[in-house]
Amino acid sequence: CGEGTLMTKLVAPQTFDREYNVKAFGAVGDGVADDTAEINAALQACFDAGGGTVRIPAGSYKTSGSLIIRSDTTLICDNNVTITRTAAGAMLTNGGQGEDQAVYGGHGNITVRGGIWNINGPVVQTANLGFAFGHGQNIRFEDCVFKDADQNHAVETNSCKNVRIKNCQFLGLYLGAADATLMEAYQIDLALAGTFGAFGLEDSTPCTDVLVEGCYFGASGTGSTVVWPRGVGSHSGSNGFSHTNIRIENNVFDSVSGTAVPLFGYQRVQVKGNTFISCAAGIYCNSASSQDIRDFVISNNNFRSLGTSNPAITFAPSTGTAFNIVISNNSIDASSSGTKAKGILLSRTTDATITGNVIKSVGNSGIVLDN
């Protein structure tokens, strides 16, 4: 069963608190049976009843098509739940093909908690997103493990508002023929033509009010996979449409092979308390065409062992200007990397405050102002 199925009303068992156990709908969870239709039936029944909780008990579940979660639904995976994708399509979406959600009017008030979500890239090899969420409000992912993404982002929130991604792990990417420079584990994107494709209108809606907190970005150890080239951010934008109120706090980026946090066309951003271990580059802030970026606070981050000659922190809008930038109390130590990396680079930037940072053994300039 793929996207767009199971849209009819279903009569289903439910508990007093409107909890829907997928096994009551026939899911097996033995690692052999295809449980796509049964899990989708539970999700659809929950939505039809006005919302509630769908529970996946311990087990190994296989899916051969997209799971679709709709408004006012909490999806809880108990301990020792693994869900493995075996065929093309996103693992989990908040809409189906042909649906015309716009702005932030799509399915929202959705929480996904727990579970090992094995996107299974080395086996499936179809370059689909793991989680594809668009045009929604109040979206939460908590305590999830996203494993072995398939030549695409593990999670994308496109044109979404009030997103919380907390205490999740992003482990491994099957890169295949994909462009490594465009692969963020979690992509924050806007609804431009050709940038999402799952469903909804291409109305240029950006993301706003996003928190990524307490997450880990690193390797899975699965054969044929690599460490993520990028952690959190994006690589596309449009003049006049900025992602706003973005917070990236207290995460660990471990051996990311490119830029751990690439921010393209953002305003009102806080990147605080993160640890960057042996990453090729730390934070890179850029712009879309003639677009200004502004109001950034980069503070209390720890950069250890810079991987290449790239700076730990860069503001270099291709066009436009970076305004009102605060870079404070960061620790940048490249003493074990043996590179000639810079510490902090600012280009096309005005109204910047750089204070309280400790920059050690970078092998090049500690701070570069290049306007």
mmCIF file of C-alpha atoms in Angstrom, residues 128-359:
data_model
loop_
_atom_site.group_PDB
_atom_site.id
_atom_site.type_symbol
_atom_site.label_atom_id
_atom_site.label_comp_id
_atom_site.label_asym_id
_atom_site.label_seq_id
_atom_site.Cartn_x
_atom_site.Cartn_y
_atom_site.Cartn_z
ATOM 1 C CA ASN A 128 13.596 8.840 -1.230
ATOM 2 C CA LEU A 129 13.314 10.981 1.884
ATOM 3 C CA GLY A 130 12.984 9.169 5.191
ATOM 4 C CA PHE A 131 10.410 11.436 6.859
ATOM 5 C CA ALA A 132 8.714 13.916 4.483
ATOM 6 C CA PHE A 133 6.654 16.552 6.293
ATOM 7 C CA GLY A 134 5.202 19.612 4.571
ATOM 8 C CA HIS A 135 2.876 22.537 5.309
ATOM 9 C CA GLY A 136 2.241 21.420 8.905
ATOM 10 C CA GLN A 137 2.214 23.059 12.319
ATOM 11 C CA ASN A 138 3.194 21.646 15.694
ATOM 12 C CA ILE A 139 5.370 18.767 14.512
ATOM 13 C CA ARG A 140 7.491 16.854 17.058
ATOM 14 C CA PHE A 141 9.996 14.031 16.681
ATOM 15 C CA GLU A 142 11.380 12.753 19.973
ATOM 16 C CA ASP A 143 13.793 9.928 20.864
ATOM 17 C CA CYS A 144 13.818 8.552 17.319
ATOM 18 C CA VAL A 145 16.751 6.861 15.575
ATOM 19 C CA PHE A 146 16.953 7.584 11.847
ATOM 20 C CA LYS A 147 19.272 5.025 10.311
ATOM 21 C CA ASP A 148 20.879 4.574 6.882
ATOM 22 C CA ALA A 149 19.103 7.211 4.829
ATOM 23 C CA ASP A 150 18.784 6.562 1.120
ATOM 24 C CA GLN A 151 20.642 9.128 -1.036
ATOM 25 C CA ASN A 152 18.456 11.817 0.506
ATOM 26 C CA HIS A 153 17.675 13.519 3.796
ATOM 27 C CA ALA A 154 16.674 11.378 6.748
ATOM 28 C CA VAL A 155 14.110 14.027 7.736
ATOM 29 C CA GLU A 156 12.794 17.044 5.870
ATOM 30 C CA THR A 157 10.350 19.574 7.208
ATOM 31 C CA ASN A 158 9.299 21.711 4.281
ATOM 32 C CA SER A 159 7.109 24.781 4.848
ATOM 33 C CA CYS A 160 6.431 23.849 8.482
ATOM 34 C CA LYS A 161 5.845 25.901 11.627
ATOM 35 C CA ASN A 162 6.607 25.056 15.251
ATOM 36 C CA VAL A 163 8.845 22.015 14.754
ATOM 37 C CA ARG A 164 10.653 20.258 17.606
ATOM 38 C CA ILE A 165 13.279 17.579 16.993
ATOM 39 C CA LYS A 166 14.622 16.431 20.339
ATOM 40 C CA ASN A 167 16.990 13.694 21.485
ATOM 41 C CA CYS A 168 17.072 11.959 18.115
ATOM 42 C CA GLN A 169 19.964 10.164 16.401
ATOM 43 C CA PHE A 170 20.827 10.543 12.723
ATOM 44 C CA LEU A 171 23.067 7.601 11.852
ATOM 45 C CA GLY A 172 24.524 6.838 8.440
ATOM 46 C CA LEU A 173 23.770 7.657 4.822
ATOM 47 C CA TYR A 174 23.829 5.497 1.728
ATOM 48 C CA LEU A 175 25.257 8.069 -0.652
ATOM 49 C CA GLY A 176 25.185 6.160 -3.936
ATOM 50 C CA ALA A 177 25.398 8.615 -6.811
ATOM 51 C CA ALA A 178 23.934 11.524 -4.811
ATOM 52 C CA ASP A 179 25.774 14.829 -4.442
ATOM 53 C CA ALA A 180 27.361 14.739 -0.998
ATOM 54 C CA THR A 181 27.418 18.539 -0.796
ATOM 55 C CA LEU A 182 23.597 18.595 -0.748
ATOM 56 C CA MET A 183 22.910 15.949 1.883
ATOM 57 C CA GLU A 184 21.724 17.306 5.231
ATOM 58 C CA ALA A 185 20.573 14.700 7.745
ATOM 59 C CA TYR A 186 17.774 17.069 8.734
ATOM 60 C CA GLN A 187 16.822 19.569 6.054
ATOM 61 C CA ILE A 188 14.829 22.713 6.786
ATOM 62 C CA ASP A 189 13.376 23.720 3.434
ATOM 63 C CA LEU A 190 10.752 25.868 1.749
ATOM 64 C CA ALA A 191 8.126 24.977 -0.813
ATOM 65 C CA LEU A 192 9.921 25.918 -4.005
ATOM 66 C CA ALA A 193 9.301 24.203 -7.322
ATOM 67 C CA GLY A 194 11.130 20.898 -7.363
ATOM 68 C CA THR A 195 12.468 21.029 -3.800
ATOM 69 C CA PHE A 196 9.973 18.720 -2.055
ATOM 70 C CA GLY A 197 7.723 16.859 -4.449
ATOM 71 C CA ALA A 198 5.911 14.706 -1.907
ATOM 72 C CA PHE A 199 2.645 16.694 -1.839
ATOM 73 C CA GLY A 200 1.311 20.189 -1.256
ATOM 74 C CA LEU A 201 1.517 23.462 -3.152
ATOM 75 C CA GLU A 202 4.813 24.978 -4.231
ATOM 76 C CA ASP A 203 3.978 28.353 -2.660
ATOM 77 C CA SER A 204 7.453 29.312 -1.319
ATOM 78 C CA THR A 205 6.364 28.932 2.301
ATOM 79 C CA PRO A 206 9.482 28.785 4.540
ATOM 80 C CA CYS A 207 9.902 27.135 7.927
ATOM 81 C CA THR A 208 9.558 29.098 11.152
ATOM 82 C CA ASP A 209 9.988 28.319 14.858
ATOM 83 C CA VAL A 210 12.204 25.230 14.653
ATOM 84 C CA LEU A 211 14.162 23.709 17.543
ATOM 85 C CA VAL A 212 16.748 20.940 17.107
ATOM 86 C CA GLU A 213 17.989 19.944 20.545
ATOM 87 C CA GLY A 214 19.990 17.110 22.089
ATOM 88 C CA CYS A 215 20.482 15.196 18.826
ATOM 89 C CA TYR A 216 23.472 13.176 17.584
ATOM 90 C CA PHE A 217 24.744 13.121 13.994
ATOM 91 C CA GLY A 218 27.237 10.409 13.077
ATOM 92 C CA ALA A 219 27.923 7.019 11.565
ATOM 93 C CA SER A 220 25.789 3.885 11.708
ATOM 94 C CA GLY A 221 28.538 1.352 10.975
ATOM 95 C CA THR A 222 26.425 -0.319 8.289
ATOM 96 C CA GLY A 223 28.376 -1.422 5.218
ATOM 97 C CA SER A 224 28.149 0.877 2.170
ATOM 98 C CA THR A 225 27.131 3.862 4.324
ATOM 99 C CA VAL A 226 29.043 7.026 5.180
ATOM 100 C CA VAL A 227 28.941 9.604 7.926
ATOM 101 C CA TRP A 228 26.607 12.462 7.074
ATOM 102 C CA PRO A 229 28.140 15.161 4.835
ATOM 103 C CA ARG A 230 25.933 17.739 6.613
ATOM 104 C CA GLY A 231 23.980 17.799 9.826
ATOM 105 C CA VAL A 232 21.207 20.430 10.118
ATOM 106 C CA GLY A 233 20.376 23.098 7.555
ATOM 107 C CA SER A 234 19.613 23.627 3.896
ATOM 108 C CA HIS A 235 21.089 24.469 0.511
ATOM 109 C CA SER A 236 18.239 26.182 -1.337
ATOM 110 C CA GLY A 237 16.446 29.465 -0.867
ATOM 111 C CA SER A 238 14.503 32.283 -2.476
ATOM 112 C CA ASN A 239 14.857 36.020 -2.140
ATOM 113 C CA GLY A 240 12.169 37.376 0.186
ATOM 114 C CA PHE A 241 11.425 34.031 1.870
ATOM 115 C CA SER A 242 13.591 33.392 4.933
ATOM 116 C CA HIS A 243 13.517 30.611 7.487
ATOM 117 C CA THR A 244 13.044 32.373 10.831
ATOM 118 C CA ASN A 245 13.317 31.657 14.550
ATOM 119 C CA ILE A 246 15.588 28.642 14.186
ATOM 120 C CA ARG A 247 17.379 27.201 17.236
ATOM 121 C CA ILE A 248 20.057 24.511 17.065
ATOM 122 C CA GLU A 249 21.125 23.711 20.602
ATOM 123 C CA ASN A 250 23.130 21.122 22.543
ATOM 124 C CA ASN A 251 23.653 18.681 19.687
ATOM 125 C CA VAL A 252 26.723 16.578 18.805
ATOM 126 C CA PHE A 253 28.085 16.539 15.250
ATOM 127 C CA ASP A 254 30.599 13.701 15.021
ATOM 128 C CA SER A 255 33.022 13.512 12.060
ATOM 129 C CA VAL A 256 30.606 15.177 9.639
ATOM 130 C CA SER A 257 32.466 15.164 6.322
ATOM 131 C CA GLY A 258 31.248 18.569 5.117
ATOM 132 C CA THR A 259 29.653 21.534 6.874
ATOM 133 C CA ALA A 260 27.844 20.430 10.016
ATOM 134 C CA VAL A 261 25.387 23.355 10.082
ATOM 135 C CA PRO A 262 24.851 25.053 6.678
ATOM 136 C CA LEU A 263 22.281 27.854 6.992
ATOM 137 C CA PHE A 264 21.065 29.300 3.687
ATOM 138 C CA GLY A 265 18.753 32.311 3.807
ATOM 139 C CA TYR A 266 17.964 32.428 7.536
ATOM 140 C CA GLN A 267 16.946 35.159 9.980
ATOM 141 C CA ARG A 268 16.703 35.151 13.776
ATOM 142 C CA VAL A 269 18.881 32.139 14.527
ATOM 143 C CA GLN A 270 20.541 30.735 17.650
ATOM 144 C CA VAL A 271 23.235 28.062 17.437
ATOM 145 C CA LYS A 272 24.228 27.354 21.031
ATOM 146 C CA GLY A 273 25.968 24.742 23.129
ATOM 147 C CA ASN A 274 26.749 22.297 20.325
ATOM 148 C CA THR A 275 29.820 20.048 20.076
ATOM 149 C CA PHE A 276 31.584 19.618 16.743
ATOM 150 C CA ILE A 277 34.072 16.718 16.692
ATOM 151 C CA SER A 278 36.416 16.308 13.690
ATOM 152 C CA CYS A 279 33.995 17.985 11.294
ATOM 153 C CA ALA A 280 35.286 19.385 8.009
ATOM 154 C CA ALA A 281 33.574 22.692 8.780
ATOM 155 C CA GLY A 282 31.320 23.897 11.547
ATOM 156 C CA ILE A 283 28.739 26.610 10.804
ATOM 157 C CA TYR A 284 28.387 28.285 7.409
ATOM 158 C CA CYS A 285 25.819 31.062 6.885
ATOM 159 C CA ASN A 286 24.944 32.030 3.311
ATOM 160 C CA SER A 287 22.112 33.762 1.446
ATOM 161 C CA ALA A 288 19.821 33.431 -1.519
ATOM 162 C CA SER A 289 19.915 35.940 -4.399
ATOM 163 C CA SER A 290 20.367 39.534 -3.113
ATOM 164 C CA GLN A 291 18.966 38.399 0.225
ATOM 165 C CA ASP A 292 20.127 39.749 3.572
ATOM 166 C CA ILE A 293 20.600 37.411 6.523
ATOM 167 C CA ARG A 294 20.377 38.802 10.027
ATOM 168 C CA ASP A 295 20.059 38.363 13.777
ATOM 169 C CA PHE A 296 22.310 35.388 14.524
ATOM 170 C CA VAL A 297 23.679 34.331 17.897
ATOM 171 C CA ILE A 298 26.467 31.731 17.709
ATOM 172 C CA SER A 299 27.555 31.005 21.274
ATOM 173 C CA ASN A 300 29.013 28.459 23.682
ATOM 174 C CA ASN A 301 29.834 25.919 20.982
ATOM 175 C CA ASN A 302 32.841 23.594 21.207
ATOM 176 C CA PHE A 303 34.796 22.874 18.017
ATOM 177 C CA ARG A 304 37.389 20.090 18.294
ATOM 178 C CA SER A 305 39.794 18.956 15.561
ATOM 179 C CA LEU A 306 38.755 20.877 12.479
ATOM 180 C CA GLY A 307 38.949 18.518 9.539
ATOM 181 C CA THR A 308 40.079 20.717 6.629
ATOM 182 C CA SER A 309 41.092 24.294 5.883
ATOM 183 C CA ASN A 310 37.510 25.553 6.358
ATOM 184 C CA PRO A 311 36.773 27.868 9.284
ATOM 185 C CA ALA A 312 34.819 26.756 12.309
ATOM 186 C CA ILE A 313 32.369 29.654 11.847
ATOM 187 C CA THR A 314 31.733 31.430 8.545
ATOM 188 C CA PHE A 315 29.424 34.270 7.547
ATOM 189 C CA ALA A 316 29.819 34.778 3.815
ATOM 190 C CA PRO A 317 26.574 35.653 2.037
ATOM 191 C CA SER A 318 27.057 35.258 -1.691
ATOM 192 C CA THR A 319 24.955 38.378 -2.199
ATOM 193 C CA GLY A 320 23.279 40.701 0.250
ATOM 194 C CA THR A 321 24.690 41.369 3.708
ATOM 195 C CA ALA A 322 24.814 39.680 7.102
ATOM 196 C CA PHE A 323 23.506 42.012 9.839
ATOM 197 C CA ASN A 324 23.498 41.897 13.617
ATOM 198 C CA ILE A 325 25.766 38.934 14.232
ATOM 199 C CA VAL A 326 26.913 37.870 17.716
ATOM 200 C CA ILE A 327 29.685 35.257 18.028
ATOM 201 C CA SER A 328 30.519 34.707 21.680
ATOM 202 C CA ASN A 329 32.102 32.269 24.127
ATOM 203 C CA ASN A 330 32.902 29.572 21.598
ATOM 204 C CA SER A 331 35.891 27.234 21.973
ATOM 205 C CA ILE A 332 37.767 26.490 18.744
ATOM 206 C CA ASP A 333 40.661 24.042 19.104
ATOM 207 C CA ALA A 334 42.318 22.563 16.020
ATOM 208 C CA SER A 335 45.454 21.395 17.811
ATOM 209 C CA SER A 336 45.000 17.747 16.881
ATOM 210 C CA SER A 337 43.887 18.287 13.287
ATOM 211 C CA GLY A 338 47.155 19.443 11.741
ATOM 212 C CA THR A 339 45.287 21.690 9.279
ATOM 213 C CA LYS A 340 45.543 25.348 8.430
ATOM 214 C CA ALA A 341 41.955 26.140 9.241
ATOM 215 C CA LYS A 342 40.828 29.624 10.220
ATOM 216 C CA GLY A 343 38.816 30.146 13.353
ATOM 217 C CA ILE A 344 36.150 32.691 12.357
ATOM 218 C CA LEU A 345 35.591 34.259 8.936
ATOM 219 C CA LEU A 346 33.232 37.165 8.288
ATOM 220 C CA SER A 347 32.593 38.447 4.770
ATOM 221 C CA ARG A 348 29.903 40.920 3.626
ATOM 222 C CA THR A 349 29.009 41.348 7.286
ATOM 223 C CA THR A 350 28.143 44.426 9.348
ATOM 224 C CA ASP A 351 27.086 45.030 12.969
ATOM 225 C CA ALA A 352 29.038 42.036 14.270
ATOM 226 C CA THR A 353 30.122 41.414 17.866
ATOM 227 C CA ILE A 354 32.852 38.843 18.474
ATOM 228 C CA THR A 355 33.627 38.363 22.144
ATOM 229 C CA GLY A 356 34.837 35.804 24.671
ATOM 230 C CA ASN A 357 35.897 33.164 22.149
ATOM 231 C CA VAL A 358 38.926 30.919 22.722
ATOM 232 C CA ILE A 359 40.724 30.083 19.469
#
